[in-house]
Structure formats: structure tokens, C-alpha cells
PDB file of C-alpha atoms and ligand atoms in Angstrom:
ATOM      1  CA  MET A   1       0.513 -47.133  -3.813  1.00 96.00           C
ATOM      2  CA  LYS A   2       0.910 -46.732  -7.540  1.00 98.00           C
ATOM      3  CA  TYR A   3       1.573 -49.501 -10.026  1.00 98.00           C
ATOM      4  CA  PHE A   4       2.763 -49.546 -13.667  1.00 98.00           C
ATOM      5  CA  ASP A   5       2.969 -52.926 -15.346  1.00 98.00           C
ATOM      6  CA  LEU A   6       4.677 -53.472 -18.681  1.00 98.00           C
ATOM      7  CA  HIS A   7       3.036 -56.755 -19.789  1.00 98.00           C
ATOM      8  CA  CYS A   8      -0.095 -58.829 -19.450  1.00 98.00           C
ATOM      9  CA  ASP A   9      -2.072 -61.112 -21.764  1.00 98.00           C
ATOM     10  CA  THR A  10      -5.450 -60.302 -20.246  1.00 98.00           C
ATOM     11  CA  ILE A  11      -7.087 -58.759 -23.261  1.00 98.00           C
ATOM     12  CA  GLY A  12      -6.520 -61.777 -25.509  1.00 98.00           C
ATOM     13  CA  GLU A  13      -7.987 -64.023 -22.822  1.00 98.00           C
ATOM     14  CA  CYS A  14     -10.965 -61.741 -22.501  1.00 98.00           C
ATOM     15  CA  SER A  15     -11.505 -61.521 -26.233  1.00 98.00           C
ATOM     16  CA  ASN A  16     -11.096 -65.236 -26.934  1.00 98.00           C
ATOM     17  CA  ASN A  17     -13.479 -66.267 -24.099  1.00 98.00           C
ATOM     18  CA  ASN A  18     -15.825 -63.284 -24.274  1.00 98.00           C
ATOM     19  CA  PHE A  19     -14.994 -62.292 -20.657  1.00 98.00           C
ATOM     20  CA  PRO A  20     -15.668 -58.747 -19.509  1.00 98.00           C
ATOM     21  CA  LEU A  21     -12.626 -56.746 -18.427  1.00 98.00           C
ATOM     22  CA  LYS A  22     -14.548 -55.324 -15.471  1.00 98.00           C
ATOM     23  CA  GLU A  23     -15.109 -58.566 -13.641  1.00 98.00           C
ATOM     24  CA  ASN A  24     -13.703 -62.026 -14.491  1.00 98.00           C
ATOM     25  CA  ASN A  25     -11.765 -64.920 -13.042  1.00 97.00           C
ATOM     26  CA  LEU A  26      -8.448 -64.015 -14.714  1.00 98.00           C
ATOM     27  CA  HIS A  27      -5.459 -62.465 -12.973  1.00 98.00           C
ATOM     28  CA  ILE A  28      -6.588 -58.949 -13.895  1.00 98.00           C
ATOM     29  CA  ASP A  29      -9.991 -57.315 -13.778  1.00 98.00           C
ATOM     30  CA  LEU A  30     -10.882 -53.693 -13.125  1.00 98.00           C
ATOM     31  CA  GLN A  31     -12.829 -54.428  -9.889  1.00 97.00           C
ATOM     32  CA  ARG A  32      -9.892 -56.079  -8.194  1.00 97.00           C
ATOM     33  CA  ALA A  33      -7.512 -53.264  -9.252  1.00 97.00           C
ATOM     34  CA  LYS A  34      -9.349 -50.899  -6.926  1.00 93.00           C
ATOM     35  CA  GLY A  35      -6.824 -51.249  -4.059  1.00 91.00           C
ATOM     36  CA  ILE A  36      -4.189 -49.461  -6.291  1.00 97.00           C
ATOM     37  CA  GLU A  37      -4.414 -45.696  -6.200  1.00 95.00           C
ATOM     38  CA  GLU A  38      -3.011 -45.201  -9.726  1.00 96.00           C
ATOM     39  CA  TYR A  39      -2.536 -48.096 -12.074  1.00 98.00           C
ATOM     40  CA  THR A  40      -1.213 -48.140 -15.617  1.00 98.00           C
ATOM     41  CA  GLN A  41      -1.199 -51.426 -17.524  1.00 98.00           C
ATOM     42  CA  VAL A  42       0.353 -52.249 -20.864  1.00 98.00           C
ATOM     43  CA  PHE A  43      -2.175 -54.622 -22.426  1.00 98.00           C
ATOM     44  CA  ALA A  44      -0.501 -56.890 -24.959  1.00 98.00           C
ATOM     45  CA  ILE A  45      -2.230 -58.526 -27.830  1.00 98.00           C
ATOM     46  CA  TRP A  46      -0.350 -61.798 -28.057  1.00 97.00           C
ATOM     47  CA  ILE A  47      -0.059 -63.182 -31.629  1.00 97.00           C
ATOM     48  CA  PRO A  48       0.256 -67.001 -31.648  1.00 94.00           C
ATOM     49  CA  ASP A  49       3.260 -68.247 -33.658  1.00 92.00           C
ATOM     50  CA  GLU A  50       0.911 -70.211 -35.955  1.00 95.00           C
ATOM     51  CA  LEU A  51      -0.477 -66.965 -37.333  1.00 96.00           C
ATOM     52  CA  ARG A  52       1.417 -65.096 -40.030  1.00 95.00           C
ATOM     53  CA  GLY A  53       0.492 -62.650 -42.797  1.00 95.00           C
ATOM     54  CA  ASN A  54      -3.138 -61.616 -42.975  1.00 96.00           C
ATOM     55  CA  ASP A  55      -4.148 -64.147 -40.349  1.00 97.00           C
ATOM     56  CA  ALA A  56      -2.021 -62.353 -37.807  1.00 97.00           C
ATOM     57  CA  VAL A  57      -3.340 -58.930 -38.845  1.00 98.00           C
ATOM     58  CA  ASN A  58      -6.958 -60.105 -38.621  1.00 98.00           C
ATOM     59  CA  TYR A  59      -6.348 -61.697 -35.228  1.00 98.00           C
ATOM     60  CA  PHE A  60      -4.840 -58.432 -34.038  1.00 98.00           C
ATOM     61  CA  ASP A  61      -7.767 -56.369 -35.345  1.00 98.00           C
ATOM     62  CA  LYS A  62     -10.342 -58.625 -33.775  1.00 98.00           C
ATOM     63  CA  THR A  63      -8.631 -58.441 -30.373  1.00 98.00           C
ATOM     64  CA  ALA A  64      -7.998 -54.674 -30.621  1.00 98.00           C
ATOM     65  CA  ASP A  65     -11.743 -54.139 -31.328  1.00 98.00           C
ATOM     66  CA  TYR A  66     -12.538 -56.074 -28.145  1.00 98.00           C
ATOM     67  CA  PHE A  67     -10.041 -53.978 -26.204  1.00 98.00           C
ATOM     68  CA  TYR A  68     -11.454 -50.632 -27.348  1.00 98.00           C
ATOM     69  CA  ASN A  69     -14.988 -51.875 -26.706  1.00 98.00           C
ATOM     70  CA  GLU A  70     -14.143 -52.828 -23.117  1.00 98.00           C
ATOM     71  CA  VAL A  71     -12.352 -49.491 -22.520  1.00 98.00           C
ATOM     72  CA  ALA A  72     -15.462 -47.624 -23.825  1.00 98.00           C
ATOM     73  CA  LYS A  73     -17.774 -49.729 -21.658  1.00 98.00           C
ATOM     74  CA  ASN A  74     -15.770 -48.860 -18.551  1.00 98.00           C
ATOM     75  CA  LYS A  75     -14.785 -45.303 -19.342  1.00 97.00           C
ATOM     76  CA  ASP A  76     -15.319 -44.132 -15.724  1.00 97.00           C
ATOM     77  CA  ILE A  77     -12.560 -46.583 -14.614  1.00 97.00           C
ATOM     78  CA  ILE A  78     -10.163 -46.989 -17.546  1.00 98.00           C
ATOM     79  CA  SER A  79      -8.848 -44.667 -20.290  1.00 98.00           C
ATOM     80  CA  LEU A  80      -5.899 -44.598 -22.658  1.00 98.00           C
ATOM     81  CA  TYR A  81      -2.638 -43.425 -21.113  1.00 98.00           C
ATOM     82  CA  LYS A  82      -2.077 -40.880 -23.943  1.00 96.00           C
ATOM     83  CA  GLU A  83      -5.496 -39.230 -23.268  1.00 96.00           C
ATOM     84  CA  ASN A  84      -4.264 -38.125 -19.820  1.00 94.00           C
ATOM     85  CA  LYS A  85      -7.672 -38.498 -18.194  1.00 96.00           C
ATOM     86  CA  GLU A  86      -8.343 -38.822 -14.448  1.00 94.00           C
ATOM     87  CA  THR A  87      -9.435 -42.470 -14.429  1.00 97.00           C
ATOM     88  CA  PRO A  88      -7.868 -44.827 -11.804  1.00 97.00           C
ATOM     89  CA  VAL A  89      -6.696 -47.200 -14.521  1.00 98.00           C
ATOM     90  CA  LYS A  90      -4.786 -46.224 -17.615  1.00 98.00           C
ATOM     91  CA  ALA A  91      -4.027 -48.506 -20.559  1.00 98.00           C
ATOM     92  CA  ILE A  92      -1.318 -48.703 -23.160  1.00 98.00           C
ATOM     93  CA  LEU A  93      -1.899 -51.078 -26.081  1.00 98.00           C
ATOM     94  CA  SER A  94       0.961 -53.284 -27.214  1.00 98.00           C
ATOM     95  CA  VAL A  95       1.444 -56.353 -29.403  1.00 98.00           C
ATOM     96  CA  GLU A  96       3.463 -59.364 -28.435  1.00 98.00           C
ATOM     97  CA  GLY A  97       4.800 -60.599 -31.799  1.00 97.00           C
ATOM     98  CA  GLY A  98       5.663 -58.143 -34.574  1.00 97.00           C
ATOM     99  CA  SER A  99       3.978 -60.642 -36.909  1.00 97.00           C
ATOM    100  CA  ALA A 100       0.864 -58.488 -36.208  1.00 98.00           C
ATOM    101  CA  CYS A 101       2.145 -56.216 -39.009  1.00 98.00           C
ATOM    102  CA  GLY A 102       1.656 -59.068 -41.523  1.00 97.00           C
ATOM    103  CA  GLY A 103       5.241 -58.634 -42.732  1.00 97.00           C
ATOM    104  CA  THR A 104       4.786 -55.195 -44.282  1.00 98.00           C
ATOM    105  CA  LEU A 105       5.534 -51.593 -43.281  1.00 98.00           C
ATOM    106  CA  GLU A 106       1.946 -50.694 -44.159  1.00 98.00           C
ATOM    107  CA  GLY A 107       1.018 -53.237 -41.486  1.00 98.00           C
ATOM    108  CA  LEU A 108       3.245 -51.355 -39.046  1.00 98.00           C
ATOM    109  CA  TYR A 109       1.560 -48.049 -39.824  1.00 98.00           C
ATOM    110  CA  HIS A 110      -1.780 -49.780 -39.289  1.00 98.00           C
ATOM    111  CA  LEU A 111      -0.694 -50.896 -35.825  1.00 98.00           C
ATOM    112  CA  TYR A 112       0.338 -47.355 -34.979  1.00 98.00           C
ATOM    113  CA  GLU A 113      -2.992 -45.992 -36.218  1.00 98.00           C
ATOM    114  CA  ARG A 114      -4.840 -48.462 -34.038  1.00 98.00           C
ATOM    115  CA  GLY A 115      -2.973 -47.113 -31.033  1.00 98.00           C
ATOM    116  CA  VAL A 116      -0.169 -49.615 -30.546  1.00 98.00           C
ATOM    117  CA  ARG A 117       2.679 -47.911 -28.690  1.00 98.00           C
ATOM    118  CA  LEU A 118       4.873 -50.866 -27.768  1.00 98.00           C
ATOM    119  CA  ILE A 119       5.863 -53.834 -29.881  1.00 98.00           C
ATOM    120  CA  THR A 120       7.474 -57.013 -28.548  1.00 98.00           C
ATOM    121  CA  LEU A 121       9.341 -57.877 -31.752  1.00 98.00           C
ATOM    122  CA  THR A 122       8.901 -61.675 -31.642  1.00 97.00           C
ATOM    123  CA  TRP A 123       7.355 -64.436 -29.590  1.00 96.00           C
ATOM    124  CA  ASN A 124       9.319 -67.677 -29.215  1.00 96.00           C
ATOM    125  CA  ALA A 125       9.551 -68.716 -32.823  1.00 96.00           C
ATOM    126  CA  GLU A 126      10.904 -66.890 -35.815  1.00 96.00           C
ATOM    127  CA  ASN A 127       8.727 -64.271 -37.623  1.00 96.00           C
ATOM    128  CA  GLU A 128       9.105 -61.741 -40.438  1.00 97.00           C
ATOM    129  CA  ILE A 129      11.242 -59.519 -38.161  1.00 98.00           C
ATOM    130  CA  GLY A 130      13.622 -61.904 -36.432  1.00 98.00           C
ATOM    131  CA  SER A 131      14.028 -64.956 -34.207  1.00 97.00           C
ATOM    132  CA  GLY A 132      12.639 -65.601 -30.776  1.00 97.00           C
ATOM    133  CA  ALA A 133      14.167 -67.304 -27.742  1.00 96.00           C
ATOM    134  CA  PHE A 134      13.393 -70.823 -29.010  1.00 95.00           C
ATOM    135  CA  SER A 135      14.657 -70.414 -32.594  1.00 96.00           C
ATOM    136  CA  GLU A 136      18.080 -70.029 -34.143  1.00 95.00           C
ATOM    137  CA  GLY A 137      18.322 -67.059 -36.590  1.00 96.00           C
ATOM    138  CA  GLY A 138      18.817 -63.317 -36.148  1.00 98.00           C
ATOM    139  CA  LEU A 139      17.055 -60.253 -37.502  1.00 98.00           C
ATOM    140  CA  THR A 140      15.789 -60.353 -41.121  1.00 98.00           C
ATOM    141  CA  PRO A 141      16.462 -57.491 -43.597  1.00 98.00           C
ATOM    142  CA  PHE A 142      12.762 -56.538 -43.246  1.00 98.00           C
ATOM    143  CA  GLY A 143      13.181 -56.630 -39.446  1.00 98.00           C
ATOM    144  CA  LYS A 144      15.909 -54.029 -39.639  1.00 98.00           C
ATOM    145  CA  GLU A 145      13.734 -51.738 -41.730  1.00 98.00           C
ATOM    146  CA  PHE A 146      10.839 -52.324 -39.378  1.00 98.00           C
ATOM    147  CA  ILE A 147      12.904 -51.299 -36.345  1.00 98.00           C
ATOM    148  CA  LYS A 148      14.009 -48.001 -37.950  1.00 98.00           C
ATOM    149  CA  GLU A 149      10.480 -47.174 -38.989  1.00 98.00           C
ATOM    150  CA  ALA A 150       8.907 -48.071 -35.653  1.00 98.00           C
ATOM    151  CA  GLU A 151      11.421 -45.863 -33.898  1.00 98.00           C
ATOM    152  CA  LYS A 152      10.476 -42.992 -36.244  1.00 98.00           C
ATOM    153  CA  LEU A 153       6.853 -43.446 -35.297  1.00 98.00           C
ATOM    154  CA  GLY A 154       7.758 -43.280 -31.598  1.00 97.00           C
ATOM    155  CA  ILE A 155       6.723 -46.858 -30.878  1.00 98.00           C
ATOM    156  CA  VAL A 156       8.642 -48.396 -27.968  1.00 98.00           C
ATOM    157  CA  LEU A 157      10.434 -51.601 -29.011  1.00 98.00           C
ATOM    158  CA  ASP A 158      10.553 -54.555 -26.690  1.00 98.00           C
ATOM    159  CA  VAL A 159      13.340 -57.222 -26.732  1.00 98.00           C
ATOM    160  CA  SER A 160      11.646 -59.743 -24.437  1.00 98.00           C
ATOM    161  CA  HIS A 161      11.436 -63.062 -26.284  1.00 97.00           C
ATOM    162  CA  LEU A 162      14.276 -62.260 -28.690  1.00 98.00           C
ATOM    163  CA  ASN A 163      17.047 -64.814 -28.769  1.00 97.00           C
ATOM    164  CA  ARG A 164      20.605 -63.617 -28.047  1.00 97.00           C
ATOM    165  CA  LYS A 165      21.592 -63.235 -31.675  1.00 98.00           C
ATOM    166  CA  SER A 166      18.567 -61.109 -32.517  1.00 98.00           C
ATOM    167  CA  PHE A 167      19.058 -59.047 -29.357  1.00 98.00           C
ATOM    168  CA  PHE A 168      22.647 -58.080 -30.150  1.00 98.00           C
ATOM    169  CA  GLU A 169      21.789 -57.260 -33.801  1.00 98.00           C
ATOM    170  CA  PHE A 170      18.897 -55.160 -32.544  1.00 98.00           C
ATOM    171  CA  ALA A 171      21.090 -53.327 -30.051  1.00 98.00           C
ATOM    172  CA  GLU A 172      23.474 -52.474 -32.961  1.00 97.00           C
ATOM    173  CA  ILE A 173      20.818 -50.646 -34.947  1.00 97.00           C
ATOM    174  CA  ALA A 174      18.398 -49.319 -32.358  1.00 98.00           C
ATOM    175  CA  GLU A 175      18.873 -45.644 -31.702  1.00 98.00           C
ATOM    176  CA  LYS A 176      16.213 -45.038 -29.074  1.00 98.00           C
ATOM    177  CA  PRO A 177      15.949 -46.382 -25.524  1.00 98.00           C
ATOM    178  CA  PHE A 178      14.205 -49.818 -25.506  1.00 98.00           C
ATOM    179  CA  VAL A 179      12.658 -52.189 -23.023  1.00 98.00           C
ATOM    180  CA  ALA A 180      12.551 -55.774 -21.994  1.00 98.00           C
ATOM    181  CA  SER A 181       8.980 -55.704 -20.850  1.00 98.00           C
ATOM    182  CA  HIS A 182       8.793 -59.079 -19.153  1.00 98.00           C
ATOM    183  CA  SER A 183      12.177 -60.693 -18.627  1.00 98.00           C
ATOM    184  CA  ASN A 184      14.397 -61.384 -15.597  1.00 98.00           C
ATOM    185  CA  ALA A 185      18.114 -61.953 -15.064  1.00 98.00           C
ATOM    186  CA  ASP A 186      19.244 -65.380 -16.296  1.00 97.00           C
ATOM    187  CA  ILE A 187      20.296 -66.477 -12.781  1.00 96.00           C
ATOM    188  CA  VAL A 188      17.376 -68.956 -12.640  1.00 96.00           C
ATOM    189  CA  ASN A 189      18.365 -72.583 -13.004  1.00 94.00           C
ATOM    190  CA  ASN A 190      16.151 -74.042 -15.736  1.00 92.00           C
ATOM    191  CA  GLU A 191      15.848 -73.925 -19.513  1.00 89.00           C
ATOM    192  CA  TYR A 192      13.159 -71.257 -19.627  1.00 88.00           C
ATOM    193  CA  GLY A 193      14.916 -69.187 -16.938  1.00 88.00           C
ATOM    194  CA  LYS A 194      18.086 -69.237 -19.080  1.00 90.00           C
ATOM    195  CA  LYS A 195      16.623 -68.664 -22.540  1.00 93.00           C
ATOM    196  CA  ARG A 196      13.838 -66.141 -21.752  1.00 95.00           C
ATOM    197  CA  ASN A 197      15.801 -64.136 -19.268  1.00 97.00           C
ATOM    198  CA  LEU A 198      18.633 -61.648 -19.835  1.00 98.00           C
ATOM    199  CA  SER A 199      22.407 -62.105 -19.422  1.00 97.00           C
ATOM    200  CA  LYS A 200      24.469 -59.634 -17.439  1.00 98.00           C
ATOM    201  CA  GLU A 201      25.726 -58.144 -20.674  1.00 98.00           C
ATOM    202  CA  GLN A 202      22.218 -57.649 -22.036  1.00 98.00           C
ATOM    203  CA  ILE A 203      21.125 -55.987 -18.803  1.00 98.00           C
ATOM    204  CA  GLN A 204      24.110 -53.667 -18.915  1.00 98.00           C
ATOM    205  CA  ILE A 205      23.266 -52.625 -22.505  1.00 98.00           C
ATOM    206  CA  ILE A 206      19.639 -51.866 -21.557  1.00 98.00           C
ATOM    207  CA  ARG A 207      20.918 -49.804 -18.639  1.00 98.00           C
ATOM    208  CA  GLU A 208      23.371 -47.829 -20.736  1.00 98.00           C
ATOM    209  CA  ARG A 209      20.502 -47.085 -23.213  1.00 97.00           C
ATOM    210  CA  LYS A 210      18.305 -45.862 -20.366  1.00 97.00           C
ATOM    211  CA  GLY A 211      15.663 -48.534 -21.074  1.00 98.00           C
ATOM    212  CA  LEU A 212      13.442 -50.539 -18.786  1.00 98.00           C
ATOM    213  CA  ILE A 213      13.374 -54.132 -17.550  1.00 98.00           C
ATOM    214  CA  GLY A 214      10.072 -55.490 -16.212  1.00 98.00           C
ATOM    215  CA  LEU A 215      10.374 -58.386 -13.802  1.00 98.00           C
ATOM    216  CA  ASN A 216       8.366 -61.414 -14.940  1.00 97.00           C
ATOM    217  CA  LEU A 217       6.684 -63.481 -12.211  1.00 97.00           C
ATOM    218  CA  CYS A 218       6.009 -66.473 -14.374  1.00 96.00           C
ATOM    219  CA  CYS A 219       7.109 -69.425 -12.151  1.00 96.00           C
ATOM    220  CA  ASP A 220       9.288 -70.888 -14.909  1.00 93.00           C
ATOM    221  CA  PHE A 221      11.285 -67.667 -15.334  1.00 95.00           C
ATOM    222  CA  ILE A 222      11.787 -66.748 -11.698  1.00 97.00           C
ATOM    223  CA  GLU A 223      11.685 -69.880  -9.495  1.00 96.00           C
ATOM    224  CA  ASP A 224      14.028 -72.843  -9.205  1.00 95.00           C
ATOM    225  CA  GLU A 225      15.124 -75.249  -6.509  1.00 95.00           C
ATOM    226  CA  LYS A 226      16.997 -72.470  -4.720  1.00 96.00           C
ATOM    227  CA  ALA A 227      14.260 -69.783  -4.521  1.00 96.00           C
ATOM    228  CA  SER A 228      10.504 -69.517  -4.846  1.00 96.00           C
ATOM    229  CA  GLY A 229       7.774 -67.042  -3.915  1.00 96.00           C
ATOM    230  CA  ILE A 230       9.002 -63.796  -2.396  1.00 97.00           C
ATOM    231  CA  ASP A 231      12.570 -65.135  -2.162  1.00 98.00           C
ATOM    232  CA  SER A 232      12.719 -65.471  -5.935  1.00 97.00           C
ATOM    233  CA  VAL A 233      11.618 -61.872  -6.340  1.00 98.00           C
ATOM    234  CA  CYS A 234      14.245 -60.644  -3.848  1.00 98.00           C
ATOM    235  CA  ARG A 235      16.934 -62.680  -5.615  1.00 98.00           C
ATOM    236  CA  GLN A 236      16.157 -60.820  -8.828  1.00 98.00           C
ATOM    237  CA  ILE A 237      15.917 -57.391  -7.186  1.00 98.00           C
ATOM    238  CA  ASN A 238      19.199 -57.894  -5.346  1.00 98.00           C
ATOM    239  CA  TYR A 239      20.953 -58.929  -8.558  1.00 98.00           C
ATOM    240  CA  PHE A 240      19.603 -55.926 -10.482  1.00 98.00           C
ATOM    241  CA  LYS A 241      20.623 -53.648  -7.600  1.00 98.00           C
ATOM    242  CA  LYS A 242      24.157 -55.071  -7.753  1.00 98.00           C
ATOM    243  CA  LEU A 243      24.215 -54.106 -11.449  1.00 98.00           C
ATOM    244  CA  GLU A 244      23.045 -50.544 -10.562  1.00 98.00           C
ATOM    245  CA  CYS A 245      19.701 -50.912 -12.206  1.00 98.00           C
ATOM    246  CA  ASP A 246      17.581 -48.958  -9.631  1.00 98.00           C
ATOM    247  CA  ASP A 247      16.435 -46.536 -12.368  1.00 98.00           C
ATOM    248  CA  ILE A 248      15.467 -49.113 -15.001  1.00 98.00           C
ATOM    249  CA  ILE A 249      13.800 -51.911 -13.026  1.00 98.00           C
ATOM    250  CA  ALA A 250      10.002 -52.248 -13.205  1.00 98.00           C
ATOM    251  CA  PHE A 251       7.431 -55.019 -13.428  1.00 98.00           C
ATOM    252  CA  GLY A 252       6.012 -56.941 -16.356  1.00 98.00           C
ATOM    253  CA  PHE A 253       4.238 -59.583 -14.298  1.00 97.00           C
ATOM    254  CA  ASP A 254       2.953 -61.604 -17.314  1.00 97.00           C
ATOM    255  CA  PHE A 255      -0.506 -61.828 -15.740  1.00 98.00           C
ATOM    256  CA  ASP A 256      -2.866 -64.077 -17.664  1.00 98.00           C
ATOM    257  CA  GLY A 257      -0.017 -65.325 -19.810  1.00 95.00           C
ATOM    258  CA  CYS A 258       1.434 -67.869 -17.441  1.00 95.00           C
ATOM    259  CA  THR A 259       1.332 -69.534 -14.050  1.00 96.00           C
ATOM    260  CA  VAL A 260       2.289 -67.124 -11.240  1.00 95.00           C
ATOM    261  CA  ASN A 261       3.026 -68.214  -7.674  1.00 95.00           C
ATOM    262  CA  ASP A 262      -0.199 -68.436  -5.598  1.00 94.00           C
ATOM    263  CA  LYS A 263       1.115 -65.573  -3.412  1.00 94.00           C
ATOM    264  CA  PHE A 264       0.921 -63.064  -6.314  1.00 94.00           C
ATOM    265  CA  ASN A 265      -1.662 -64.592  -8.654  1.00 95.00           C
ATOM    266  CA  GLY A 266      -3.874 -61.558  -9.133  1.00 97.00           C
ATOM    267  CA  ILE A 267      -3.775 -57.786  -9.487  1.00 98.00           C
ATOM    268  CA  GLU A 268      -5.385 -57.420  -6.072  1.00 97.00           C
ATOM    269  CA  LYS A 269      -2.216 -58.864  -4.472  1.00 97.00           C
ATOM    270  CA  ILE A 270       0.142 -56.143  -5.760  1.00 98.00           C
ATOM    271  CA  PRO A 271      -0.279 -53.844  -2.701  1.00 97.00           C
ATOM    272  CA  MET A 272       0.568 -56.809  -0.478  1.00 97.00           C
ATOM    273  CA  LEU A 273       3.718 -57.498  -2.493  1.00 98.00           C
ATOM    274  CA  TYR A 274       4.730 -53.882  -2.015  1.00 98.00           C
ATOM    275  CA  SER A 275       4.234 -54.115   1.801  1.00 98.00           C
ATOM    276  CA  GLU A 276       6.078 -57.378   1.982  1.00 98.00           C
ATOM    277  CA  LEU A 277       9.110 -55.982   0.166  1.00 98.00           C
ATOM    278  CA  LYS A 278       9.031 -52.936   2.436  1.00 98.00           C
ATOM    279  CA  ASN A 279       8.991 -55.160   5.495  1.00 98.00           C
ATOM    280  CA  ILE A 280      11.957 -57.057   4.182  1.00 98.00           C
ATOM    281  CA  GLY A 281      13.862 -53.807   4.152  1.00 98.00           C
ATOM    282  CA  TYR A 282      13.751 -52.274   0.673  1.00 98.00           C
ATOM    283  CA  GLU A 283      13.477 -48.483   0.842  1.00 98.00           C
ATOM    284  CA  GLU A 284      10.216 -46.912  -0.103  1.00 98.00           C
ATOM    285  CA  ASP A 285      11.967 -44.591  -2.566  1.00 98.00           C
ATOM    286  CA  PHE A 286      13.302 -47.559  -4.447  1.00 98.00           C
ATOM    287  CA  LEU A 287      10.013 -49.497  -4.323  1.00 98.00           C
ATOM    288  CA  ASP A 288       8.127 -46.461  -5.640  1.00 98.00           C
ATOM    289  CA  LYS A 289      10.504 -46.335  -8.586  1.00 98.00           C
ATOM    290  CA  MET A 290      10.187 -50.032  -9.309  1.00 98.00           C
ATOM    291  CA  PHE A 291       6.445 -50.234  -8.918  1.00 98.00           C
ATOM    292  CA  TYR A 292       5.643 -47.068 -10.839  1.00 98.00           C
ATOM    293  CA  GLU A 293       7.976 -44.164 -11.371  1.00 98.00           C
ATOM    294  CA  ASN A 294      10.651 -45.689 -13.642  1.00 98.00           C
ATOM    295  CA  ALA A 295       8.100 -46.871 -16.154  1.00 98.00           C
ATOM    296  CA  ASN A 296       5.943 -43.749 -15.906  1.00 98.00           C
ATOM    297  CA  LYS A 297       8.947 -41.540 -16.500  1.00 98.00           C
ATOM    298  CA  PHE A 298       9.971 -43.607 -19.488  1.00 98.00           C
ATOM    299  CA  PHE A 299       6.551 -43.465 -21.125  1.00 97.00           C
ATOM    300  CA  LYS A 300       6.002 -39.774 -20.357  1.00 94.00           C
TER     301      LYS A 300
HETATM  302 ZN1   ZN B 401       5.617 -63.266 -23.244  1.00 81.97          ZN
END
């Protein structure tokens, strides 16, 4: 099977703790990905909300250095997606938190030059671009400029973590297809499940724009008293299918960024998840789209 994942926080964990990407105790390492025939991972550099301006830029640079160093050390296993090499693992670099640009367009060009090809506009708080899921405002004037410029560069923009107001303002001005890299439908009964997930209207907009939605397996965003484990995954899939989202659904597991149900808590368990969903009755054509093809088509 093939797997394409839109979001993980592994590289920050590796960098902050000096863990190798090849073998570690995190959710993702290259050794344990061996059971997947072709695997593309979007590696996010998460910018903590305490960091703004130059502090955010420096934190990004330090973590990006670590990322490129690990890729170079393991070049027989992993390469950059855009290089189109024959390695079993391919990587796309992203940032989670547009604050990595330090609040300037020069900062955005810097991110592009350093290979960032997807930007999650905010984390939970407000930054120079707009407001996240746990803050009140909308997009800033700089944020609107940032969005236009990032689209011109061909960077994929990611609305996961935006609050509703920022999302709808974003949808007004965005001209290119965009993604929600790690969000679910807001049918999960808890505060996180409501605020971090997408409403029906948001899902329909992403579908009309031919974007992507990556299912997030973070317990808080997918499980509640009515569904856990595989049932919570099926509840999401069935809802997205009802909204005719077969061509835009993918995964953004949120590995190494949160607590994931024990059943799925590592990259080595992805093939098992695929088989389990197949046994439940989902068609292979659909699962292949969800696990790989939709995202691969989008990024190609
Ligand atoms: Zn996140």
C-alpha cells in the first residue's frame, strides 16, 4: 500500500530532543515506515505561539537545518518530493504557524527559498496573519497580502487551526485550491472537536475549490463518548462520503503532535488501518484515493 500524510510534528520533536529521524521512540521513524511501499510525508515545523518576529524565524531556521541534515544522512531512504527520486520515503517541508515569516513578506520569500511548500496560516492563537481556533479576530491586512503572495509563489495554504472568521475571510480572497491538512468534521462532541474541526459549510467550500482535507487522529478531535478507535475513523469517513468528498479526503494524522489512540499510534500501524477499513467494507479504490492518490494528485 501507499501512504501520503499531510501533517506530522516529528521533525520538531527530533530537533528539540536531538533524536535521529531514522530510529527513535516517536510516532514516526524511517525504520518503521518500511512496511509502506511508497510513503510521502509533509513534515511540519510547528512554531510555538510564544515565538513571534525574529524568534520565530530563528526557531524555524534551526529546525529546518535539522530536517535537511537528517534527510542528507538518510538519502538512500528519504528525499524531497520535488526532487522526484526513487527513495521509499518522500518529504515535503511545511510550517505550522505563518509566524515563521516573522511578519514580513521577505520572511515569506525566505521560507520559500528554504523549501517550504505548505503553510498552515496560524496555530491556535493570533499571529501576524490572522486568528487561530482559540482566538477571536479575523485576518489582518498583512495576512491578506501574505496570502496573495504565497499563492503567487505556489505555496499551498492550509486552513487547519484557523477560527471560523479567519477561514471565511480567507476563502473570500484565496484564488487557488487550499487544504485543511489535519482537521475533521465537527461532529465530535467536545470543545476541541468543535473548534478545531470543520463545519459542513467549510467542508463544502473546500470541496468546491478542489482542495484536500486530511483526517486528524488526535484523540481529542476524533473521539467522544459515542465513538472511539476505528469507529471514530469510520464515523468521519461516512460523514465525508455523505458530503461527496471521496476525491478530497486524505490523512493528516498529527503524529508526534498529539495523543493518538493506541491502535494507530505509530507509522508502522498504517498498513493495518488500511486492512481493517477494507475488512469493514470500504472499497479498495476509495481507500487508495484516501491513503495516497488524492493528496499525490493535488501536490503533483
Ligand atoms: Zn496542529
